[in-house]
PDB file of C-alpha atoms in Angstrom:
ATOM      1  CA  UNK A 298      55.057  10.607  59.540  1.00 40.00           C
ATOM      2  CA  UNK A 299      52.699   7.800  59.776  1.00 43.00           C
ATOM      3  CA  UNK A 300      52.476   8.564  63.511  1.00 45.00           C
ATOM      4  CA  UNK A 301      50.778  13.220  63.144  1.00 48.00           C
ATOM      5  CA  UNK A 302      47.793  13.843  64.869  1.00 51.00           C
ATOM      6  CA  UNK A 303      46.548  17.006  65.359  1.00 58.00           C
ATOM      7  CA  UNK A 304      47.277  18.999  67.733  1.00 61.00           C
ATOM      8  CA  UNK A 305      44.107  20.151  70.112  1.00 75.00           C
ATOM      9  CA  UNK A 306      40.308  19.476  68.927  1.00 87.00           C
ATOM     10  CA  UNK A 307      38.811  19.941  65.210  1.00 92.00           C
ATOM     11  CA  UNK A 308      37.339  23.424  64.387  1.00 94.00           C
ATOM     12  CA  UNK A 309      33.346  22.845  65.077  1.00 95.00           C
ATOM     13  CA  UNK A 310      31.709  22.847  61.632  1.00 95.00           C
ATOM     14  CA  UNK A 311      28.175  25.180  61.323  1.00 94.00           C
ATOM     15  CA  UNK A 312      25.396  22.957  59.289  1.00 93.00           C
ATOM     16  CA  UNK A 313      28.791  20.051  58.535  1.00 95.00           C
ATOM     17  CA  UNK A 314      27.731  16.547  57.391  1.00 96.00           C
ATOM     18  CA  UNK A 315      27.372  14.602  60.237  1.00 95.00           C
ATOM     19  CA  UNK A 316      26.762  10.597  60.452  1.00 94.00           C
ATOM     20  CA  UNK A 317      23.101   9.232  61.187  1.00 90.00           C
ATOM     21  CA  UNK A 318      24.282   7.022  64.656  1.00 85.00           C
ATOM     22  CA  UNK A 319      25.834   8.089  67.496  1.00 84.00           C
ATOM     23  CA  UNK A 320      27.097   4.580  69.016  1.00 83.00           C
ATOM     24  CA  UNK A 321      28.489   1.511  67.486  1.00 81.00           C
ATOM     25  CA  UNK A 322      28.122   0.542  64.142  1.00 83.00           C
ATOM     26  CA  UNK A 323      27.524   3.051  61.152  1.00 88.00           C
ATOM     27  CA  UNK A 324      25.936   1.374  57.685  1.00 87.00           C
ATOM     28  CA  UNK A 325      22.158   0.014  58.298  1.00 89.00           C
ATOM     29  CA  UNK A 326      21.628  -1.755  54.542  1.00 91.00           C
ATOM     30  CA  UNK A 327      23.077  -5.176  53.735  1.00 91.00           C
ATOM     31  CA  UNK A 328      25.247  -3.506  50.894  1.00 91.00           C
ATOM     32  CA  UNK A 329      26.536  -0.506  53.164  1.00 93.00           C
ATOM     33  CA  UNK A 330      27.497  -2.457  56.191  1.00 93.00           C
ATOM     34  CA  UNK A 331      29.400  -5.294  53.416  1.00 92.00           C
ATOM     35  CA  UNK A 332      30.770  -1.978  52.588  1.00 93.00           C
ATOM     36  CA  UNK A 333      32.228  -0.551  55.453  1.00 93.00           C
ATOM     37  CA  UNK A 334      32.846  -4.678  56.362  1.00 92.00           C
ATOM     38  CA  UNK A 335      35.523  -4.750  53.611  1.00 89.00           C
ATOM     39  CA  UNK A 336      37.111  -1.347  54.954  1.00 90.00           C
ATOM     40  CA  UNK A 337      37.616  -2.317  58.497  1.00 90.00           C
ATOM     41  CA  UNK A 338      39.358  -5.986  57.525  1.00 89.00           C
ATOM     42  CA  UNK A 339      42.346  -3.481  55.973  1.00 85.00           C
ATOM     43  CA  UNK A 340      42.396  -0.083  57.310  1.00 84.00           C
ATOM     44  CA  UNK A 341      44.568   0.622  60.611  1.00 87.00           C
ATOM     45  CA  UNK A 342      41.758   0.803  63.113  1.00 88.00           C
ATOM     46  CA  UNK A 343      42.710   3.673  65.022  1.00 89.00           C
ATOM     47  CA  UNK A 344      42.654   5.971  62.929  1.00 91.00           C
ATOM     48  CA  UNK A 345      38.850   4.656  60.828  1.00 93.00           C
ATOM     49  CA  UNK A 346      38.058   5.032  65.174  1.00 93.00           C
ATOM     50  CA  UNK A 347      38.992   8.452  64.886  1.00 93.00           C
ATOM     51  CA  UNK A 348      37.492   9.065  61.166  1.00 95.00           C
ATOM     52  CA  UNK A 349      33.999   7.862  63.373  1.00 95.00           C
ATOM     53  CA  UNK A 350      34.049   9.966  66.156  1.00 95.00           C
ATOM     54  CA  UNK A 351      34.936  13.215  63.120  1.00 96.00           C
ATOM     55  CA  UNK A 352      32.272  11.656  60.824  1.00 97.00           C
ATOM     56  CA  UNK A 353      29.644  12.111  63.855  1.00 96.00           C
ATOM     57  CA  UNK A 354      30.300  15.476  64.905  1.00 95.00           C
ATOM     58  CA  UNK A 355      29.950  16.387  61.672  1.00 96.00           C
ATOM     59  CA  UNK A 356      33.689  17.309  60.733  1.00 97.00           C
ATOM     60  CA  UNK A 357      32.656  16.083  57.120  1.00 98.00           C
ATOM     61  CA  UNK A 358      32.164  19.785  54.544  1.00 98.00           C
ATOM     62  CA  UNK A 359      30.995  17.856  51.586  1.00 97.00           C
ATOM     63  CA  UNK A 360      30.252  14.891  49.905  1.00 97.00           C
ATOM     64  CA  UNK A 361      30.403  14.668  46.183  1.00 97.00           C
ATOM     65  CA  UNK A 362      29.918  11.218  44.506  1.00 96.00           C
ATOM     66  CA  UNK A 363      30.369  11.213  40.788  1.00 95.00           C
ATOM     67  CA  UNK A 364      32.594   7.978  38.416  1.00 94.00           C
ATOM     68  CA  UNK A 365      35.310   6.427  39.733  1.00 94.00           C
ATOM     69  CA  UNK A 366      35.772   9.515  42.526  1.00 95.00           C
ATOM     70  CA  UNK A 367      34.533  10.550  45.987  1.00 97.00           C
ATOM     71  CA  UNK A 368      35.240  13.946  46.497  1.00 97.00           C
ATOM     72  CA  UNK A 369      35.034  16.359  49.693  1.00 98.00           C
ATOM     73  CA  UNK A 370      36.127  18.415  52.276  1.00 98.00           C
ATOM     74  CA  UNK A 371      37.059  17.696  56.127  1.00 98.00           C
ATOM     75  CA  UNK A 372      37.753  20.646  58.920  1.00 97.00           C
ATOM     76  CA  UNK A 373      40.598  19.622  61.109  1.00 94.00           C
ATOM     77  CA  UNK A 374      42.754  21.660  63.504  1.00 91.00           C
ATOM     78  CA  UNK A 375      43.715  24.011  61.062  1.00 93.00           C
ATOM     79  CA  UNK A 376      42.210  26.882  59.947  1.00 94.00           C
ATOM     80  CA  UNK A 377      42.115  25.612  55.747  1.00 95.00           C
ATOM     81  CA  UNK A 378      39.887  22.011  55.385  1.00 97.00           C
ATOM     82  CA  UNK A 379      41.856  19.218  54.063  1.00 97.00           C
ATOM     83  CA  UNK A 380      40.800  18.458  50.997  1.00 97.00           C
ATOM     84  CA  UNK A 381      39.905  13.794  49.975  1.00 97.00           C
ATOM     85  CA  UNK A 382      39.411  12.242  46.877  1.00 97.00           C
ATOM     86  CA  UNK A 383      38.173   9.125  46.814  1.00 96.00           C
ATOM     87  CA  UNK A 384      39.055   6.791  43.694  1.00 95.00           C
ATOM     88  CA  UNK A 385      38.338   3.234  42.815  1.00 92.00           C
ATOM     89  CA  UNK A 386      38.980   1.232  39.625  1.00 88.00           C
ATOM     90  CA  UNK A 387      36.950   2.571  36.271  1.00 86.00           C
ATOM     91  CA  UNK A 388      34.821  -0.485  35.171  1.00 90.00           C
ATOM     92  CA  UNK A 389      35.074  -1.131  31.485  1.00 90.00           C
ATOM     93  CA  UNK A 390      32.155  -0.247  28.984  1.00 92.00           C
ATOM     94  CA  UNK A 391      32.330  -4.177  27.372  1.00 94.00           C
ATOM     95  CA  UNK A 392      32.538  -4.973  31.576  1.00 94.00           C
ATOM     96  CA  UNK A 393      29.352  -3.390  32.190  1.00 94.00           C
ATOM     97  CA  UNK A 394      27.270  -4.535  29.445  1.00 92.00           C
ATOM     98  CA  UNK A 395      27.528  -7.888  30.351  1.00 93.00           C
ATOM     99  CA  UNK A 396      26.848  -6.566  33.602  1.00 92.00           C
ATOM    100  CA  UNK A 397      23.294  -5.482  32.541  1.00 92.00           C
ATOM    101  CA  UNK A 398      22.480  -8.417  30.343  1.00 91.00           C
ATOM    102  CA  UNK A 399      23.160 -10.978  33.353  1.00 90.00           C
ATOM    103  CA  UNK A 400      21.436  -8.657  35.241  1.00 89.00           C
ATOM    104  CA  UNK A 401      18.742  -8.416  32.416  1.00 88.00           C
ATOM    105  CA  UNK A 402      18.601 -11.655  31.676  1.00 87.00           C
ATOM    106  CA  UNK A 403      16.000 -12.088  35.853  1.00 78.00           C
ATOM    107  CA  UNK A 404      13.063 -10.779  35.669  1.00 78.00           C
ATOM    108  CA  UNK A 405      11.982 -10.415  38.420  1.00 76.00           C
ATOM    109  CA  UNK A 406      15.206  -9.235  39.015  1.00 76.00           C
ATOM    110  CA  UNK A 407      15.206  -6.931  37.293  1.00 83.00           C
ATOM    111  CA  UNK A 408      11.808  -5.793  39.013  1.00 85.00           C
ATOM    112  CA  UNK A 409      13.193  -5.551  41.765  1.00 87.00           C
ATOM    113  CA  UNK A 410      16.489  -3.021  40.091  1.00 87.00           C
ATOM    114  CA  UNK A 411      13.622  -1.017  38.264  1.00 84.00           C
ATOM    115  CA  UNK A 412      11.447  -0.249  42.476  1.00 85.00           C
ATOM    116  CA  UNK A 413      15.330   0.816  43.530  1.00 83.00           C
ATOM    117  CA  UNK A 414      16.654  -2.204  45.790  1.00 85.00           C
ATOM    118  CA  UNK A 415      19.685  -3.806  46.125  1.00 86.00           C
ATOM    119  CA  UNK A 416      18.902  -7.209  46.103  1.00 87.00           C
ATOM    120  CA  UNK A 417      22.012  -9.254  47.591  1.00 86.00           C
ATOM    121  CA  UNK A 418      22.446 -11.615  44.598  1.00 85.00           C
ATOM    122  CA  UNK A 419      23.610  -8.475  42.629  1.00 90.00           C
ATOM    123  CA  UNK A 420      26.848  -9.019  44.150  1.00 90.00           C
ATOM    124  CA  UNK A 421      27.231 -12.660  42.822  1.00 89.00           C
ATOM    125  CA  UNK A 422      26.295 -10.922  39.616  1.00 89.00           C
ATOM    126  CA  UNK A 423      29.967  -9.179  39.680  1.00 92.00           C
ATOM    127  CA  UNK A 424      32.275 -11.416  41.339  1.00 91.00           C
ATOM    128  CA  UNK A 425      30.804 -13.589  38.251  1.00 91.00           C
ATOM    129  CA  UNK A 426      32.286 -11.519  35.898  1.00 93.00           C
ATOM    130  CA  UNK A 427      35.306 -11.104  37.514  1.00 92.00           C
ATOM    131  CA  UNK A 428      33.907  -7.404  38.423  1.00 91.00           C
ATOM    132  CA  UNK A 429      34.095  -6.871  42.303  1.00 90.00           C
ATOM    133  CA  UNK A 430      31.033  -4.398  43.789  1.00 92.00           C
ATOM    134  CA  UNK A 431      33.289  -3.946  46.632  1.00 91.00           C
ATOM    135  CA  UNK A 432      37.473  -2.779  47.474  1.00 88.00           C
ATOM    136  CA  UNK A 433      39.486  -6.745  48.107  1.00 84.00           C
ATOM    137  CA  UNK A 434      41.910  -4.778  49.770  1.00 82.00           C
ATOM    138  CA  UNK A 435      43.754  -1.499  50.005  1.00 80.00           C
ATOM    139  CA  UNK A 436      44.699  -1.669  46.856  1.00 84.00           C
ATOM    140  CA  UNK A 437      41.741  -1.099  45.514  1.00 88.00           C
ATOM    141  CA  UNK A 438      40.731   2.030  46.464  1.00 90.00           C
ATOM    142  CA  UNK A 439      42.875   5.125  45.557  1.00 92.00           C
ATOM    143  CA  UNK A 440      42.687   7.799  48.980  1.00 92.00           C
ATOM    144  CA  UNK A 441      44.505  10.889  48.797  1.00 94.00           C
ATOM    145  CA  UNK A 442      43.981  13.753  51.720  1.00 95.00           C
ATOM    146  CA  UNK A 443      46.332  16.861  51.583  1.00 93.00           C
ATOM    147  CA  UNK A 444      46.627  16.417  55.057  1.00 93.00           C
ATOM    148  CA  UNK A 445      50.691  15.622  56.716  1.00 89.00           C
ATOM    149  CA  UNK A 446      49.194  12.654  57.544  1.00 86.00           C
ATOM    150  CA  UNK A 447      50.447   9.072  55.575  1.00 80.00           C
ATOM    151  CA  UNK A 448      47.998   6.716  56.949  1.00 79.00           C
ATOM    152  CA  UNK A 449      45.161   4.515  53.850  1.00 81.00           C
ATOM    153  CA  UNK A 450      43.629   6.258  55.243  1.00 90.00           C
ATOM    154  CA  UNK A 451      43.917   8.769  57.771  1.00 93.00           C
ATOM    155  CA  UNK A 452      41.374  10.045  60.001  1.00 94.00           C
ATOM    156  CA  UNK A 453      39.641  12.598  57.403  1.00 96.00           C
ATOM    157  CA  UNK A 454      39.476   9.908  54.320  1.00 95.00           C
ATOM    158  CA  UNK A 455      38.031   7.882  57.173  1.00 95.00           C
ATOM    159  CA  UNK A 456      35.419  10.181  58.310  1.00 96.00           C
ATOM    160  CA  UNK A 457      34.303  10.150  54.324  1.00 97.00           C
ATOM    161  CA  UNK A 458      34.469   6.686  53.849  1.00 96.00           C
ATOM    162  CA  UNK A 459      31.687   6.149  56.540  1.00 96.00           C
ATOM    163  CA  UNK A 460      29.718   8.685  55.365  1.00 97.00           C
ATOM    164  CA  UNK A 461      29.734   7.792  52.044  1.00 97.00           C
ATOM    165  CA  UNK A 462      28.527   4.429  53.676  1.00 95.00           C
ATOM    166  CA  UNK A 463      24.844   6.229  54.958  1.00 95.00           C
ATOM    167  CA  UNK A 464      23.926   7.765  51.629  1.00 95.00           C
ATOM    168  CA  UNK A 465      24.636   4.265  49.835  1.00 94.00           C
ATOM    169  CA  UNK A 466      21.940   4.087  52.748  1.00 92.00           C
ATOM    170  CA  UNK A 467      20.050   6.199  51.330  1.00 90.00           C
ATOM    171  CA  UNK A 468      20.511   5.535  47.942  1.00 93.00           C
ATOM    172  CA  UNK A 469      21.978   2.264  46.865  1.00 91.00           C
ATOM    173  CA  UNK A 470      22.453   3.693  42.760  1.00 93.00           C
ATOM    174  CA  UNK A 471      24.948   5.173  44.475  1.00 94.00           C
ATOM    175  CA  UNK A 472      27.401   2.968  45.019  1.00 94.00           C
ATOM    176  CA  UNK A 473      26.802   2.307  41.110  1.00 94.00           C
ATOM    177  CA  UNK A 474      27.455   5.608  40.135  1.00 95.00           C
ATOM    178  CA  UNK A 475      30.850   5.285  41.978  1.00 95.00           C
ATOM    179  CA  UNK A 476      31.645   2.656  39.584  1.00 94.00           C
ATOM    180  CA  UNK A 477      31.239   4.389  36.524  1.00 94.00           C
ATOM    181  CA  UNK A 478      26.844   3.585  35.960  1.00 94.00           C
ATOM    182  CA  UNK A 479      24.349   6.409  37.300  1.00 93.00           C
ATOM    183  CA  UNK A 480      20.981   4.888  37.656  1.00 91.00           C
ATOM    184  CA  UNK A 481      19.248   6.653  34.683  1.00 91.00           C
ATOM    185  CA  UNK A 482      21.718   4.939  32.284  1.00 92.00           C
ATOM    186  CA  UNK A 483      21.639   1.102  33.935  1.00 91.00           C
ATOM    187  CA  UNK A 484      17.358   1.454  33.978  1.00 89.00           C
ATOM    188  CA  UNK A 485      17.401   2.097  30.755  1.00 88.00           C
ATOM    189  CA  UNK A 486      20.065  -0.500  30.183  1.00 87.00           C
ATOM    190  CA  UNK A 487      17.598  -3.249  32.305  1.00 86.00           C
ATOM    191  CA  UNK A 488      14.711  -1.225  29.866  1.00 84.00           C
ATOM    192  CA  UNK A 489      15.845  -2.458  26.883  1.00 83.00           C
ATOM    193  CA  UNK A 490      17.530  -5.236  26.963  1.00 78.00           C
ATOM    194  CA  UNK A 491      14.924  -8.602  26.952  1.00 67.00           C
ATOM    195  CA  UNK A 492      14.175 -10.676  29.426  1.00 58.00           C
ATOM    196  CA  UNK A 493      16.031 -14.456  29.073  1.00 53.00           C
ATOM    197  CA  UNK A 494      13.273 -17.411  27.396  1.00 46.00           C
ATOM    198  CA  UNK A 495      10.966 -14.245  26.882  1.00 46.00           C
ATOM    199  CA  UNK A 496       9.599 -15.036  23.731  1.00 44.00           C
ATOM    200  CA  UNK A 497      10.072 -12.332  21.028  1.00 43.00           C
ATOM    201  CA  UNK A 498       5.623 -10.674  20.651  1.00 40.00           C
ATOM    202  CA  UNK A 499       6.835 -10.054  16.603  1.00 39.00           C
ATOM    203  CA  UNK A 500       8.118 -13.335  16.096  1.00 44.00           C
ATOM    204  CA  UNK A 501       5.568 -15.726  13.989  1.00 43.00           C
ATOM    205  CA  UNK A 502       8.185 -18.046  13.014  1.00 48.00           C
ATOM    206  CA  UNK A 503       8.772 -20.676  10.556  1.00 50.00           C
ATOM    207  CA  UNK A 504       5.685 -22.679  10.929  1.00 50.00           C
ATOM    208  CA  UNK A 505       3.026 -22.211   7.868  1.00 54.00           C
ATOM    209  CA  UNK A 506      -0.621 -20.807   9.010  1.00 50.00           C
ATOM    210  CA  UNK A 507      -3.051 -24.045   9.483  1.00 54.00           C
ATOM    211  CA  UNK A 508      -5.488 -22.936   7.329  1.00 52.00           C
ATOM    212  CA  UNK A 509      -8.026 -25.586   8.096  1.00 57.00           C
ATOM    213  CA  UNK A 510      -7.793 -25.776  11.765  1.00 55.00           C
ATOM    214  CA  UNK A 511      -8.501 -22.173  12.220  1.00 48.00           C
ATOM    215  CA  UNK A 512     -12.093 -21.745  13.895  1.00 56.00           C
ATOM    216  CA  UNK A 513     -11.126 -25.561  15.636  1.00 57.00           C
ATOM    217  CA  UNK A 514     -12.456 -24.311  19.704  1.00 56.00           C
ATOM    218  CA  UNK A 515      -8.925 -24.175  21.425  1.00 53.00           C
ATOM    219  CA  UNK A 516      -8.482 -26.242  25.028  1.00 50.00           C
ATOM    220  CA  UNK A 517     -11.278 -25.530  27.107  1.00 53.00           C
ATOM    221  CA  UNK A 518     -11.664 -24.311  30.879  1.00 53.00           C
ATOM    222  CA  UNK A 519     -11.368 -28.294  32.219  1.00 53.00           C
ATOM    223  CA  UNK A 520      -7.782 -28.504  30.038  1.00 49.00           C
ATOM    224  CA  UNK A 521      -6.252 -24.796  31.587  1.00 42.00           C
ATOM    225  CA  UNK A 522      -6.433 -25.443  34.898  1.00 49.00           C
ATOM    226  CA  UNK A 523      -4.312 -28.276  34.728  1.00 49.00           C
ATOM    227  CA  UNK A 524      -1.946 -26.837  33.400  1.00 43.00           C
ATOM    228  CA  UNK A 525       1.797 -25.881  35.553  1.00 43.00           C
ATOM    229  CA  UNK A 526       0.783 -22.586  37.606  1.00 44.00           C
ATOM    230  CA  UNK A 527       4.399 -20.186  36.409  1.00 40.00           C
ATOM    231  CA  UNK A 528       5.959 -18.134  39.938  1.00 41.00           C
ATOM    232  CA  UNK A 529       4.515 -15.865  41.822  1.00 47.00           C
ATOM    233  CA  UNK A 530       5.990 -12.291  40.517  1.00 49.00           C
ATOM    234  CA  UNK A 531       5.435  -8.817  42.353  1.00 56.00           C
ATOM    235  CA  UNK A 532       1.899  -7.752  41.950  1.00 59.00           C
ATOM    236  CA  UNK A 533       3.388  -4.716  40.288  1.00 57.00           C
ATOM    237  CA  UNK A 534       5.772  -6.163  37.981  1.00 55.00           C
ATOM    238  CA  UNK A 535       4.297  -4.884  34.786  1.00 55.00           C
ATOM    239  CA  UNK A 536       4.808  -1.218  36.569  1.00 57.00           C
ATOM    240  CA  UNK A 537       8.258  -1.799  37.137  1.00 55.00           C
ATOM    241  CA  UNK A 538       9.048  -3.019  33.730  1.00 52.00           C
ATOM    242  CA  UNK A 539       8.018  -0.865  31.667  1.00 55.00           C
ATOM    243  CA  UNK A 540       8.792   2.408  30.624  1.00 58.00           C
ATOM    244  CA  UNK A 541       6.817   4.727  33.214  1.00 62.00           C
ATOM    245  CA  UNK A 542       4.804   6.929  31.169  1.00 64.00           C
ATOM    246  CA  UNK A 543       4.770  10.868  31.320  1.00 63.00           C
ATOM    247  CA  UNK A 544       1.391  11.006  33.195  1.00 64.00           C
ATOM    248  CA  UNK A 545       1.375  12.364  36.671  1.00 63.00           C
ATOM    249  CA  UNK A 546      -1.800  12.524  38.549  1.00 63.00           C
ATOM    250  CA  UNK A 547      -2.100  15.901  41.260  1.00 59.00           C
ATOM    251  CA  UNK A 548       1.839  16.361  40.571  1.00 61.00           C
ATOM    252  CA  UNK A 549       2.777  12.161  40.993  1.00 66.00           C
ATOM    253  CA  UNK A 550       4.274  10.152  38.639  1.00 68.00           C
ATOM    254  CA  UNK A 551       2.304   8.035  37.132  1.00 66.00           C
ATOM    255  CA  UNK A 552       3.385   5.172  38.439  1.00 62.00           C
ATOM    256  CA  UNK A 553       3.826   6.020  41.794  1.00 67.00           C
ATOM    257  CA  UNK A 554       0.108   6.089  42.343  1.00 64.00           C
ATOM    258  CA  UNK A 555      -1.267   2.810  40.559  1.00 69.00           C
ATOM    259  CA  UNK A 556       1.214   0.587  42.486  1.00 65.00           C
ATOM    260  CA  UNK A 557      -0.421   1.150  46.029  1.00 68.00           C
ATOM    261  CA  UNK A 558      -3.445  -0.605  44.518  1.00 69.00           C
ATOM    262  CA  UNK A 559      -1.648  -3.458  42.403  1.00 63.00           C
ATOM    263  CA  UNK A 560      -0.016  -4.466  45.542  1.00 62.00           C
ATOM    264  CA  UNK A 561      -3.249  -4.008  47.014  1.00 64.00           C
ATOM    265  CA  UNK A 562      -4.579  -6.467  44.637  1.00 62.00           C
ATOM    266  CA  UNK A 563      -5.641 -10.361  45.484  1.00 56.00           C
ATOM    267  CA  UNK A 564      -3.620 -13.281  44.559  1.00 50.00           C
ATOM    268  CA  UNK A 565      -5.985 -14.784  41.058  1.00 44.00           C
TER     269      UNK A 565
END
């Protein structure tokens, strides 16, 4: 049945999901392109070509991302749309805690994630911990479609995969949500975990207080100038690291209002 193809053109879908790119590659950001490149490395190119055409014609009726599974409906030439499910292997809670601890150990890296960015280095973190961020082969994707084509993927599942990549373009955290970690839970974990090497503000140490030298003047300005400067970080680093306040200014979160002001601050 691998040679099965639908008879006639697909039934047009009013208001169907349509790929934003009309020609060429699908996927704009590095993580979306990486997902598509991996997919195209092991999937049947003819079915991928037909699936890409379906995605651009708007044949996908709906698409939903949940932990470990993407579900969708795709309209073919038959009256009833096909039901598609695309699963991935579950990442255990212990593995997720290890990923969060590694991500949180780097202040600037953590700040970029808290700002909604997906740095390329995140793939290395997952790989070092033995948790692949992207599928490595066809065995890592569990594709199910109720059409008669037993291709892996069939064109209906391929259309969903291409639109899934474009969804990752708009929200990179959908990729992590598919792997089992919602954006909210991941960011809560990053805010909660300490930065590696950062001093504990409540740890006063075991040294006794030197009362005799308490009033002794500290280092002068000249000594301060001789100290090496710290590595620069983004100007709004504190806004990204701290828990956002509930205050709003004209219905906008306070962090969004203060962000441009922090960006405009000159380096000192």
